[in-house]
Coordinates of C-alpha atoms and ligand atoms in Angstrom, one line a residue:
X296 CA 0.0 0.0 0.0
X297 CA 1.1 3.2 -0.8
X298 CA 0.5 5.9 1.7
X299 CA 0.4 9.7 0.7
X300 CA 2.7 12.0 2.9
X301 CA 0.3 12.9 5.7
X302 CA -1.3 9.2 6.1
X303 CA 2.5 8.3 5.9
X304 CA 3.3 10.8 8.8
X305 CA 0.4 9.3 10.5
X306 CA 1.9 5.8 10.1
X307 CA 5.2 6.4 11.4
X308 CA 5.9 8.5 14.2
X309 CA 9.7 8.2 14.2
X310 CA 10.6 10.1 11.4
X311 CA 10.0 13.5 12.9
X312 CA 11.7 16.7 11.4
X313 CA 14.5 17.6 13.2
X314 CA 15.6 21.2 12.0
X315 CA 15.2 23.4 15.0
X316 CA 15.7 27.1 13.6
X317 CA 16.0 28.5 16.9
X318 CA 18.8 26.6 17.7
X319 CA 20.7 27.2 14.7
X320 CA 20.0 30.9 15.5
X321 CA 21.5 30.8 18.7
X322 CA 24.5 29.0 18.3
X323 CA 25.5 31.5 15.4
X324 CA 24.7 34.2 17.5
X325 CA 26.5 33.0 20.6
X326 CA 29.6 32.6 18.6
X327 CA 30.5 35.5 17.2
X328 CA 33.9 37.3 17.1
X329 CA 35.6 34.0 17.3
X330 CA 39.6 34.6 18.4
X331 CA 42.3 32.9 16.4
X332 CA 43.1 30.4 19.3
X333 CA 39.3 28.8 19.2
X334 CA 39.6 28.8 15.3
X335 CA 42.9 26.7 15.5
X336 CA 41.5 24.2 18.6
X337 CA 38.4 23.3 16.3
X338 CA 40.5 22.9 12.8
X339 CA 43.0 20.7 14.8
X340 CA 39.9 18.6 16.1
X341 CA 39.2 18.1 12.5
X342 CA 42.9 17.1 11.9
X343 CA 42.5 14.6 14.5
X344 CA 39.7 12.9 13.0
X345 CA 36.8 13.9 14.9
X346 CA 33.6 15.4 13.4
X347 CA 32.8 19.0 14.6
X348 CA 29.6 19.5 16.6
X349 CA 27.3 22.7 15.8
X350 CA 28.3 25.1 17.9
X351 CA 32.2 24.4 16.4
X352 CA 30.6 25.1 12.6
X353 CA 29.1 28.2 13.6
X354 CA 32.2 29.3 15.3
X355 CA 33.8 28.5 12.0
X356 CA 31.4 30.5 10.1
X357 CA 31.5 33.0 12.4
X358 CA 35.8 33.9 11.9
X359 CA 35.0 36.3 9.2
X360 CA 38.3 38.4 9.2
X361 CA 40.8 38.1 6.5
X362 CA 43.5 36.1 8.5
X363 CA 40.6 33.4 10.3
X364 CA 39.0 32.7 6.9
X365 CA 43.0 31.8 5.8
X366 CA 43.5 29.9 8.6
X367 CA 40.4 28.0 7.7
X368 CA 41.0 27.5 4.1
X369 CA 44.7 26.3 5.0
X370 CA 43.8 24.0 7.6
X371 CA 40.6 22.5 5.3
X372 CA 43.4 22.3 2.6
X373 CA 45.9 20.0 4.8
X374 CA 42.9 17.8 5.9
X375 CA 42.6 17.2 2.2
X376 CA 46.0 16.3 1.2
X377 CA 46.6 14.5 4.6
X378 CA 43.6 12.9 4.7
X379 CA 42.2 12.2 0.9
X380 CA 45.1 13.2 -1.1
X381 CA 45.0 14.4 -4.6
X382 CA 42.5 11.6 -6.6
X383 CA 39.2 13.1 -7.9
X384 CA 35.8 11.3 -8.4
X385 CA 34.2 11.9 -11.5
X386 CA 30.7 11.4 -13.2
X387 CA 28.2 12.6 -15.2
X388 CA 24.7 13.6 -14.8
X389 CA 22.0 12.4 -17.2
X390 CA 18.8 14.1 -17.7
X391 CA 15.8 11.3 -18.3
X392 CA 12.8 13.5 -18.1
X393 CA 11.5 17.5 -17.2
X394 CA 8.1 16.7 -17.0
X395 CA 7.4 18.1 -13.1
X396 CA 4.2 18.6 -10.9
X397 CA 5.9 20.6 -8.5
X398 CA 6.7 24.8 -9.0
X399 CA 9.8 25.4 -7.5
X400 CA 10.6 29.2 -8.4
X401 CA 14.4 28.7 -8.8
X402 CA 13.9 25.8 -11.3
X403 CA 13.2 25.8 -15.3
X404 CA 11.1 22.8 -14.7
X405 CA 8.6 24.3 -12.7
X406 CA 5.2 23.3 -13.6
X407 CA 4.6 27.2 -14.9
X408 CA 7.1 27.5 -16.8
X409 CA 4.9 27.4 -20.4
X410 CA 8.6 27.9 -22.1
X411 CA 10.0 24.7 -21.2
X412 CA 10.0 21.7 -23.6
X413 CA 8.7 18.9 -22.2
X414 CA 10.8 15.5 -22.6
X415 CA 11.1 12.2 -21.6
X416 CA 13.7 10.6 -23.6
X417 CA 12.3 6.8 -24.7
X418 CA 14.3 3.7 -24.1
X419 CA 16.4 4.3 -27.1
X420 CA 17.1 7.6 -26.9
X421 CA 17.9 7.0 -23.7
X422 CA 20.2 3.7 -25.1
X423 CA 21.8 6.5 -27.4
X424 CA 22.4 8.9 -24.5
X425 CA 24.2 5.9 -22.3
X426 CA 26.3 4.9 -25.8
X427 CA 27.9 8.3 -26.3
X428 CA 29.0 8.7 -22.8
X429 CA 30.5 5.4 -22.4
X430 CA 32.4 6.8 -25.9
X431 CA 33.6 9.7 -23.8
X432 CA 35.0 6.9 -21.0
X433 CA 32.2 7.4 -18.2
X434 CA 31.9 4.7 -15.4
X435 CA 29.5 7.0 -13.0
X436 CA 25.9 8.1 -13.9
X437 CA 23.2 9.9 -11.7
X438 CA 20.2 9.9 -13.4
X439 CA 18.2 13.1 -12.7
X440 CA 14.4 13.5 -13.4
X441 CA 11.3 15.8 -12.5
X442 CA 8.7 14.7 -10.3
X443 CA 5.8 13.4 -11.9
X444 CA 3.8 10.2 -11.4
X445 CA 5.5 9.0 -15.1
X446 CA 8.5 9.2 -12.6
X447 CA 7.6 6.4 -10.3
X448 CA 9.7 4.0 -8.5
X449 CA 9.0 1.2 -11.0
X450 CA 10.1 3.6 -14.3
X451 CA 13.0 5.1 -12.3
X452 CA 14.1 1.0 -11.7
X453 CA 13.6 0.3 -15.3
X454 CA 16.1 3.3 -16.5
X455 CA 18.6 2.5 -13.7
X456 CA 18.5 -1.4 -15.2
X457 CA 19.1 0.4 -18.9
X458 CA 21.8 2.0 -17.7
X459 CA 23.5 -1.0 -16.3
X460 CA 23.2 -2.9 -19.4
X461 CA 24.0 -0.8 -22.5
X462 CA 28.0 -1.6 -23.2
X463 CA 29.4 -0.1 -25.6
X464 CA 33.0 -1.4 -27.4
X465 CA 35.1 -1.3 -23.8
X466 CA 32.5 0.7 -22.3
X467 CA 30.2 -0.2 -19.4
X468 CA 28.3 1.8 -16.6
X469 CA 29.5 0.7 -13.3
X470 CA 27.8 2.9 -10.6
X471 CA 24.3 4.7 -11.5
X472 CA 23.1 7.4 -8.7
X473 CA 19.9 9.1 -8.5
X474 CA 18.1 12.0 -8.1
X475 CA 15.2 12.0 -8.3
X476 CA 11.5 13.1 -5.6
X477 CA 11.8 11.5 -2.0
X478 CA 9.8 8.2 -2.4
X479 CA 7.7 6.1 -0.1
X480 CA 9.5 3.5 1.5
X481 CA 8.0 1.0 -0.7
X482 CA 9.0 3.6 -3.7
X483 CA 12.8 3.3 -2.0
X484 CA 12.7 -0.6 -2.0
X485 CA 11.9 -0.8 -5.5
X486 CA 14.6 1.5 -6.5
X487 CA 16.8 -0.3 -4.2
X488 CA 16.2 -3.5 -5.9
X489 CA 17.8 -1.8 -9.5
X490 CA 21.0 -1.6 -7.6
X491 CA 21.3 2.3 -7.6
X492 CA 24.7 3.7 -5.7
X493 CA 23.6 7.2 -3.8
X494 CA 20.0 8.2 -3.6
X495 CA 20.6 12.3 -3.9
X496 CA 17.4 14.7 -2.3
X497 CA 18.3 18.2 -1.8
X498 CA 16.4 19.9 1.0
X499 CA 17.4 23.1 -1.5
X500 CA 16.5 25.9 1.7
X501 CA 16.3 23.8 5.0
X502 CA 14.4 27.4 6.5
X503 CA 10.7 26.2 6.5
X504 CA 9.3 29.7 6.2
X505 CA 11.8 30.2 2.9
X506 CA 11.4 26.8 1.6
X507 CA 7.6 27.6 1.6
X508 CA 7.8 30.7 -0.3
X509 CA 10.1 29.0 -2.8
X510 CA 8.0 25.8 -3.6
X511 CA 4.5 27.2 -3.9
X512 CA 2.5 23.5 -5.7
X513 CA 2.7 20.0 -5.6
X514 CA 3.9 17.2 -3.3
X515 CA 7.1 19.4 -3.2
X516 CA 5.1 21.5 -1.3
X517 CA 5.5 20.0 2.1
X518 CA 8.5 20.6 3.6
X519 CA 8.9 17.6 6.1
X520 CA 7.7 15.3 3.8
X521 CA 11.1 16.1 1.8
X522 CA 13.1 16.6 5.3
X523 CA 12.3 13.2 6.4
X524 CA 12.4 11.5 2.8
X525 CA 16.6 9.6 3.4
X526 CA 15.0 8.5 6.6
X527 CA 12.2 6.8 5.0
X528 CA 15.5 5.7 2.5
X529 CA 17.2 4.2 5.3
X530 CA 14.5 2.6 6.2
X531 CA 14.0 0.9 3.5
X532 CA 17.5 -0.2 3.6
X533 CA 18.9 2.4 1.1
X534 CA 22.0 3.8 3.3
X535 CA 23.8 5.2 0.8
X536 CA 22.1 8.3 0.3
X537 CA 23.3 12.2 -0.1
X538 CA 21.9 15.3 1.3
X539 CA 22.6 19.1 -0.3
X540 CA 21.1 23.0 0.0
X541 CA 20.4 25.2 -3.0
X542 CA 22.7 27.8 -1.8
X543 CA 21.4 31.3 -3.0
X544 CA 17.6 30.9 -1.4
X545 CA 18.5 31.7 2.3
X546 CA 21.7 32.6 4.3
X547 CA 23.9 30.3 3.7
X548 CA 25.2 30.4 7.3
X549 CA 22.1 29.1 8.2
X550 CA 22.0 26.2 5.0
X551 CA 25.6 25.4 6.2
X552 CA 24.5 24.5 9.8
X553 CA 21.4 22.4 8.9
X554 CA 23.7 20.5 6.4
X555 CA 26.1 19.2 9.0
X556 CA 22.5 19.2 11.7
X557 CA 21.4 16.9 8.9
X558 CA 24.7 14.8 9.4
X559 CA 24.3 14.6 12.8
X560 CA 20.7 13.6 12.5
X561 CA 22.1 10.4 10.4
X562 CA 24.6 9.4 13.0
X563 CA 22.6 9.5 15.5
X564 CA 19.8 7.5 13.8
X565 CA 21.6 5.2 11.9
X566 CA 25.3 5.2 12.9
X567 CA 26.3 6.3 9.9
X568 CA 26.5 10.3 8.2
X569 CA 25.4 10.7 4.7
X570 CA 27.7 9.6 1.8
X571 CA 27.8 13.2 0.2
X572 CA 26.7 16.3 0.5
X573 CA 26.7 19.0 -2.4
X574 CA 26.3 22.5 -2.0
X575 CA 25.1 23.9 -5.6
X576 CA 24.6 27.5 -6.0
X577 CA 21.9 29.0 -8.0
X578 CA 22.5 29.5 -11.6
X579 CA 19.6 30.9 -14.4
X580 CA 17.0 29.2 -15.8
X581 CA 14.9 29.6 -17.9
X582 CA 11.9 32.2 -16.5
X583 CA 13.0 32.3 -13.0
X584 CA 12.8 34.9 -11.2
X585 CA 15.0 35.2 -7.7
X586 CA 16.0 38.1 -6.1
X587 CA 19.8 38.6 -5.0
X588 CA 19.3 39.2 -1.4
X589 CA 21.0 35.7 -0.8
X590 CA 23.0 35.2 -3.3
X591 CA 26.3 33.9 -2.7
X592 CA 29.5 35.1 -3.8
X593 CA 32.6 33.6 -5.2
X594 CA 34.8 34.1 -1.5
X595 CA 31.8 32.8 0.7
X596 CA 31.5 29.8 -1.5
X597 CA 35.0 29.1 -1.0
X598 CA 34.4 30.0 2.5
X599 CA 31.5 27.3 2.5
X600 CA 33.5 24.6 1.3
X601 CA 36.4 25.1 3.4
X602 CA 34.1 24.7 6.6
X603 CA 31.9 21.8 5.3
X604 CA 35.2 19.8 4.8
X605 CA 36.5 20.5 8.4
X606 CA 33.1 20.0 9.9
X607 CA 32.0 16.6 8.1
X608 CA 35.7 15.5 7.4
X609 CA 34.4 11.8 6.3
X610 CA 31.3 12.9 3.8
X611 CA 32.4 13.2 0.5
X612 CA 32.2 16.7 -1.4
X613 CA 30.3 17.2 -4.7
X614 CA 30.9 20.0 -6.8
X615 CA 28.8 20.7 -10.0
X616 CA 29.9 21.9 -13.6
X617 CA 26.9 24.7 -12.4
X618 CA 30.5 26.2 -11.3
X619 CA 32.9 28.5 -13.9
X620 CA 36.0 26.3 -14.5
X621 CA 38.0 28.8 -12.6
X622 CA 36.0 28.4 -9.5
X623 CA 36.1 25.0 -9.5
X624 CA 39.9 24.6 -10.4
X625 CA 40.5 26.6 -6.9
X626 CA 38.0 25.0 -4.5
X627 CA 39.3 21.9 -5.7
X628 CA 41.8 21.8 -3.5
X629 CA 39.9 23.0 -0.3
X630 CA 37.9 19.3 0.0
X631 CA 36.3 18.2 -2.9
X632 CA 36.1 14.8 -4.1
X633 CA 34.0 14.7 -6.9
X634 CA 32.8 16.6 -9.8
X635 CA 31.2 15.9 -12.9
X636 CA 32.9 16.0 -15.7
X637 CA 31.9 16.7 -19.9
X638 CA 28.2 18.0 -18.7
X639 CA 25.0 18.7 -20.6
X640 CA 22.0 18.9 -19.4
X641 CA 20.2 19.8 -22.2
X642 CA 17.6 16.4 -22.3
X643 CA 18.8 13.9 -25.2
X644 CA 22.2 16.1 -25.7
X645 CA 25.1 13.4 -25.1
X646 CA 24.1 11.9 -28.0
X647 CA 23.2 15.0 -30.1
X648 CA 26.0 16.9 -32.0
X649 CA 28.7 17.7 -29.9
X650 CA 28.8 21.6 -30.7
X651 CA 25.2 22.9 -29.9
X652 CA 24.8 25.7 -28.0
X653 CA 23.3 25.6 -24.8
X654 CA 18.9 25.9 -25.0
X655 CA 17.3 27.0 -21.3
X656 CA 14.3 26.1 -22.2
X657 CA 15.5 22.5 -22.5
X658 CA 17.4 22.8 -19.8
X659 CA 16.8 22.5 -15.6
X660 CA 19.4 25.7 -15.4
X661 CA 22.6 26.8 -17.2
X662 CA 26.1 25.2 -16.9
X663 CA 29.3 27.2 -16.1
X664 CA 31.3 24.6 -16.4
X665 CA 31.1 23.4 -20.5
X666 CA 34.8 21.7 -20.8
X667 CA 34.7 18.1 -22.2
X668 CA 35.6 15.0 -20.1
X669 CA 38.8 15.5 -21.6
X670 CA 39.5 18.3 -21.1
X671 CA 38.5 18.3 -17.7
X672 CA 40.8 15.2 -16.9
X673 CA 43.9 16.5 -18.7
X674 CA 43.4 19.7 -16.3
X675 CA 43.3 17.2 -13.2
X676 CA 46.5 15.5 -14.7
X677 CA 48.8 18.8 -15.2
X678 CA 47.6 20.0 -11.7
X679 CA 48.8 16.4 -10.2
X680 CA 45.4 15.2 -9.5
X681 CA 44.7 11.5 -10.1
X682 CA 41.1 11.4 -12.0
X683 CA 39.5 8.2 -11.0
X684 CA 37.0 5.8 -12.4
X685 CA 36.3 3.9 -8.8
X686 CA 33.5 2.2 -8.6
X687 CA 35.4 -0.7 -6.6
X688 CA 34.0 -0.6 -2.5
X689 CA 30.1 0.3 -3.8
X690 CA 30.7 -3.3 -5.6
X691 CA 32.6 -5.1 -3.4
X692 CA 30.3 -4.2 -0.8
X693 CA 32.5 -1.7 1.4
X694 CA 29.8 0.6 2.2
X695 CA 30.9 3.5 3.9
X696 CA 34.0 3.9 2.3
X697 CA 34.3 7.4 2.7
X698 CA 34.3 6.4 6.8
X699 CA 36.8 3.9 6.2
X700 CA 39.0 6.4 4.0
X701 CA 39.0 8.9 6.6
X702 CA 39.3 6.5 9.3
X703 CA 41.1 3.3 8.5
X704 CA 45.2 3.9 8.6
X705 CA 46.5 3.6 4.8
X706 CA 43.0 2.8 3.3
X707 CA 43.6 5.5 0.6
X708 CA 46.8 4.5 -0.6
X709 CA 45.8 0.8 -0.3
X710 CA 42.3 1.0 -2.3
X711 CA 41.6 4.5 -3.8
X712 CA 44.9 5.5 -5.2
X713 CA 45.3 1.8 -6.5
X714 CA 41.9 1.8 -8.0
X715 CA 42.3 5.4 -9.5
X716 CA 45.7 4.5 -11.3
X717 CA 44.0 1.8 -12.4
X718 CA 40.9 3.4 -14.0
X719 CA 42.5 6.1 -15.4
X720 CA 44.6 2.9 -17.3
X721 CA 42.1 1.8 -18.8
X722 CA 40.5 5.5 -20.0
X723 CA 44.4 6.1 -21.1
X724 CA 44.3 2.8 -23.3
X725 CA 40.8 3.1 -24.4
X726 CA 39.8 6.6 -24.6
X727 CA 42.5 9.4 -24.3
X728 CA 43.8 11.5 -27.5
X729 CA 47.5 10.5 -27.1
X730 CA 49.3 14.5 -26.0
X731 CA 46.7 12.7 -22.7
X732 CA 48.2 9.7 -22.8
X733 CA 51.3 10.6 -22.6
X734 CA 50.8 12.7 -19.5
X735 CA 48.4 10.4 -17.8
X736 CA 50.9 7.6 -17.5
X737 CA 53.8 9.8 -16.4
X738 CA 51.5 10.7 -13.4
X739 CA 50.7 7.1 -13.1
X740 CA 54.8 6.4 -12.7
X741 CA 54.8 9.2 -9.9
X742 CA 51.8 7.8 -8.3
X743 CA 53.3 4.7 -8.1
X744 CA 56.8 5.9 -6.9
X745 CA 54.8 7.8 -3.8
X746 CA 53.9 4.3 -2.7
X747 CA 56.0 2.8 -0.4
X748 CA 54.8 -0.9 -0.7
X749 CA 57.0 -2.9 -3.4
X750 CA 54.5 -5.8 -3.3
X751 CA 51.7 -3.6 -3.4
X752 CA 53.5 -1.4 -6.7
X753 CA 54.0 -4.9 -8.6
X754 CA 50.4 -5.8 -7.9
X755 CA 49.4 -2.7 -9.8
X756 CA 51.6 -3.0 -12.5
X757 CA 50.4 -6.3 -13.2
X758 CA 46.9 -5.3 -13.5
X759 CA 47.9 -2.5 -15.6
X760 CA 49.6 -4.9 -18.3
X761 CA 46.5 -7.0 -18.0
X762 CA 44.3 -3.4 -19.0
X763 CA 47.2 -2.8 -21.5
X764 CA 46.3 -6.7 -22.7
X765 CA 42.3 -6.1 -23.1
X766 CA 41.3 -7.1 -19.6
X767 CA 39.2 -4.4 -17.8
X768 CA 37.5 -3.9 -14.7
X769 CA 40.3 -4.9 -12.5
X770 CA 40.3 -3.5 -8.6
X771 CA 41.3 -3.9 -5.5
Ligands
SAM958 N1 12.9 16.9 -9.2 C1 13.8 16.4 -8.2 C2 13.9 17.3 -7.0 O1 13.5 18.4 -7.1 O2 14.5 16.8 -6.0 C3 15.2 16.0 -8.7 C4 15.7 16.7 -9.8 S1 16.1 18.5 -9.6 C5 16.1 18.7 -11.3 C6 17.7 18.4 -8.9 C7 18.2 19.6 -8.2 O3 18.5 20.7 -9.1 C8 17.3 20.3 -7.2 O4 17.2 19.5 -6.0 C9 17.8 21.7 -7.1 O5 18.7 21.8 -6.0 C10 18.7 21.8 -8.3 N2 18.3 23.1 -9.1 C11 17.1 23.4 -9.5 N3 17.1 24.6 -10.1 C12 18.3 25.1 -10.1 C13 19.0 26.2 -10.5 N4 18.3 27.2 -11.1 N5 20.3 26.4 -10.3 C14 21.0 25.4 -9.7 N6 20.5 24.2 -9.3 C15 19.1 24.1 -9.4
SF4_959 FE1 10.6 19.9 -10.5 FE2 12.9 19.3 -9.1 FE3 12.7 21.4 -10.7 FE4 11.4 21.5 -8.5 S1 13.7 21.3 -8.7 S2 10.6 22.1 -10.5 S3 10.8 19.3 -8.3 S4 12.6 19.3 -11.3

């Protein structure tokens, strides 16, 4: 039986909302003019592996001088290279469908928005879509869509399954994600079942009073309906699930608070925090309308970033191509762990010429960020970042591998550097213009000189004759 949000609040008392504004208030107001000395204890806390509470975030977003907000950036920037070193996640996101039911003002989907063309793509054009970016050497998908009732669990299944099985020449689809309305928990079972990675919900403003000004019709409407939806997730034994704000709707002092209140909430609940959180800013679209009064700026987002990654040390950062390449190219180095990579959002586009122009009204919003997947990865490879493929502890079964990166002694080197050295082999052999091939397997050799472990080094290289051989998939 399915149960519609307020019988389903009726049924199951336990997943209460749990965003208290008042507190949020006070803790930013009771930790103002923060000195130098507090700033330092709370980033060494984060050093030392432990998660910041509240009241340490909002003293962090409360060190607004020039010399604290260093101080912050530098110590979120030696948790990263300590901690996560220098590989990047990448993926792609695929638009299925823009039909929506729900009139969120920020978003060119909204149910008023006459301008928009509405598309679903059909199992072949969504085939074609999956074909042209295994071409371009993606592993990672999430799969975006509108809400609508075409949208439901079992449809959302069926284009996950798709996904899985269109292979193209050397190319396969080895993690799908989703974004997609909060489901039932039947709805989260079913989607379950398809063998999705992350299930991604935004709260977009975790304010009440905002968020209700901003979403004005359908389901999307009710605010703890969507608060408590990765509970419902979790209980339908979907653990692996993301959280994120819209920044750009409310303060985002306030956005970053509930974000790591959200973490908590998981922790406590479930013993274990989200496995990412993204932070996307507010780009156009086509016939919104949003004033400025929260916009965020370039230095607050960096700001924003630097904080999120010293107060949830273990949740892994997504950045979005919504981002100008130079914006991303710096905060990169602050915490981030993965960003998509070749993006179009333009519905059916992957597959369409390669040299359109971008089309809001086919679009959710506008991309900043229009550099090719290789382009993209050469960047990562002349700034010494390994690009990685790694699909290899959501397959083996290693949930919470962002817990046992930060946590387990030598986990990185062991598994993610290995398994980023050796998908980037095989997009070197199978995919890369050769000026990239050339560069990605000198960084390869100096990634493998920074590990210390001779058995572990001979192990790799042996895998990577096997890639250079035809054999693919190959991890640790
Ligand atoms: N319809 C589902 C939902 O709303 O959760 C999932 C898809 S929605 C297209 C994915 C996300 O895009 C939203 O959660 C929102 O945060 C983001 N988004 C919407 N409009 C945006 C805009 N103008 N700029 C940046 N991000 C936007
Ligand atoms: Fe629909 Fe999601 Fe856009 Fe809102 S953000 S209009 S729910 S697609």
């Amino acid at each position: 039986m399915i149960f519609s949000p307020e019988q389903y609040r009726v049924k199951d008392e336990r997943m209460k909302p749990f965003i208290d504004i008042e507190e949020i208030e006070e803790f930013l107001a009771e930790t103002k003019k923060p000195t130098k000395e507090e700033v330092e204890r709370i980033i060494q806390k984060s050093l030392n592996k432990q998660r910041l509470n509240l009241k340490e975030t909002a003293t962090l977003i409360n060190a607004d001088t020039p010399e604290l907000i260093k101080q912050i950036k530098d110590g979120a920037k030696t948790l990263k290279e300590k901690v996560y070193g220098n590989r990047i996640v990448l993926f792609a996101p695929l638009y299925i469908g823009n039909k929506c039911k729900n009139n969120c003002l920020y978003c060119g989907f909204r149910s008023s928005n006459k301008d928009a063309e509405r598309k679903t793509l059909s199992d072949n054009e969504l085939i074609k879509e999956i074909e042209a970016l295994e071409d371009n050497g993606q592993k990672r998908l999430i799969i975006v869509y509108g809400e609508h009732d075409a949208y439901n669990p079992e449809y959302i299944a069926h284009t996950v399954k798709i996904a899985y099985d269109v292979k193209k020449g050397r190319g396969e689809i080895r993690r799908v994600n989703i974004n997609a309305a909060p489901l039932d928990i039947e709805g989260f079972r079913t989607v379950q079942r398809s063998g999705i990675g992350t299930y991604q919900v935004f709260q977009e403003t975790y304010h009440k009073p905002s968020y209700q000004k901003y979403h004005i019709a359908g389901p999307k409407k009710d605010y703890d309906y969507r608060l408590t939806s990765l509970d419902r997730a979790q209980e339908a034994g979907l653990d692996d699930v993301g959280i994120g704000a819209l920044f750009g709707l409310y303060d985002w002092k306030f956005e970053v608070m509930a974000l790591v209140r959200h973490t908590n909430h998981f922790e406590a609940c479930y013993n274990v925090g989200p496995h990412t959180i993204s932070f996307p800013r507010i780009t156009d679209a086509s016939g919104s309308n949003i004033t400025d009064e929260y916009i965020v700026n370039d230095e607050e987002f960096v700001r924003i970033i630097a904080i999120l990654r010293l107060a949830v040390p273990y949740t892994g950062l997504i950045l979005t191509a919504r981002e100008t390449a130079a914006v991303r190219d710096e905060v990169i180095s602050f915490g981030v762990s993965q960003i998509d990579g070749g993006t179009k959002l333009e519905l059916g586009s992957y597959a369409a010429s390669q040299n359109e122009e971008q089309n809001l009204n086919k679009e959710q919003f506008a991309i900043n960020d229009t550099r090719s997947l290789s382009e993209i990865i050469e960047e990562l490879i002349d700034k010494e970042f390994l690009p990685s493929f790694c699909t290899a502890c959501y397959r083996l079964g290693r949930t919470g591998e962002h817990f046992m990166e930060f946590s387990v002694p030598g986990f990185i080197k062991r598994f993610c550097t290995t398994n980023a050295i050796l998908t980037l082999s095989e997009y070197l052999v199978d995919y890369a213009k050769p000026e990239i091939s050339e560069k990605g397997w000198k960084l390869i050799d100096k990634e493998l000189r920074k590990l210390d472990d001779e058995k572990v080094i001979n192990q790799i290289k042996e895998k990577i004759e096997k890639i250079k051989n035809g054999e693919r998939d190959l991890y640790f």
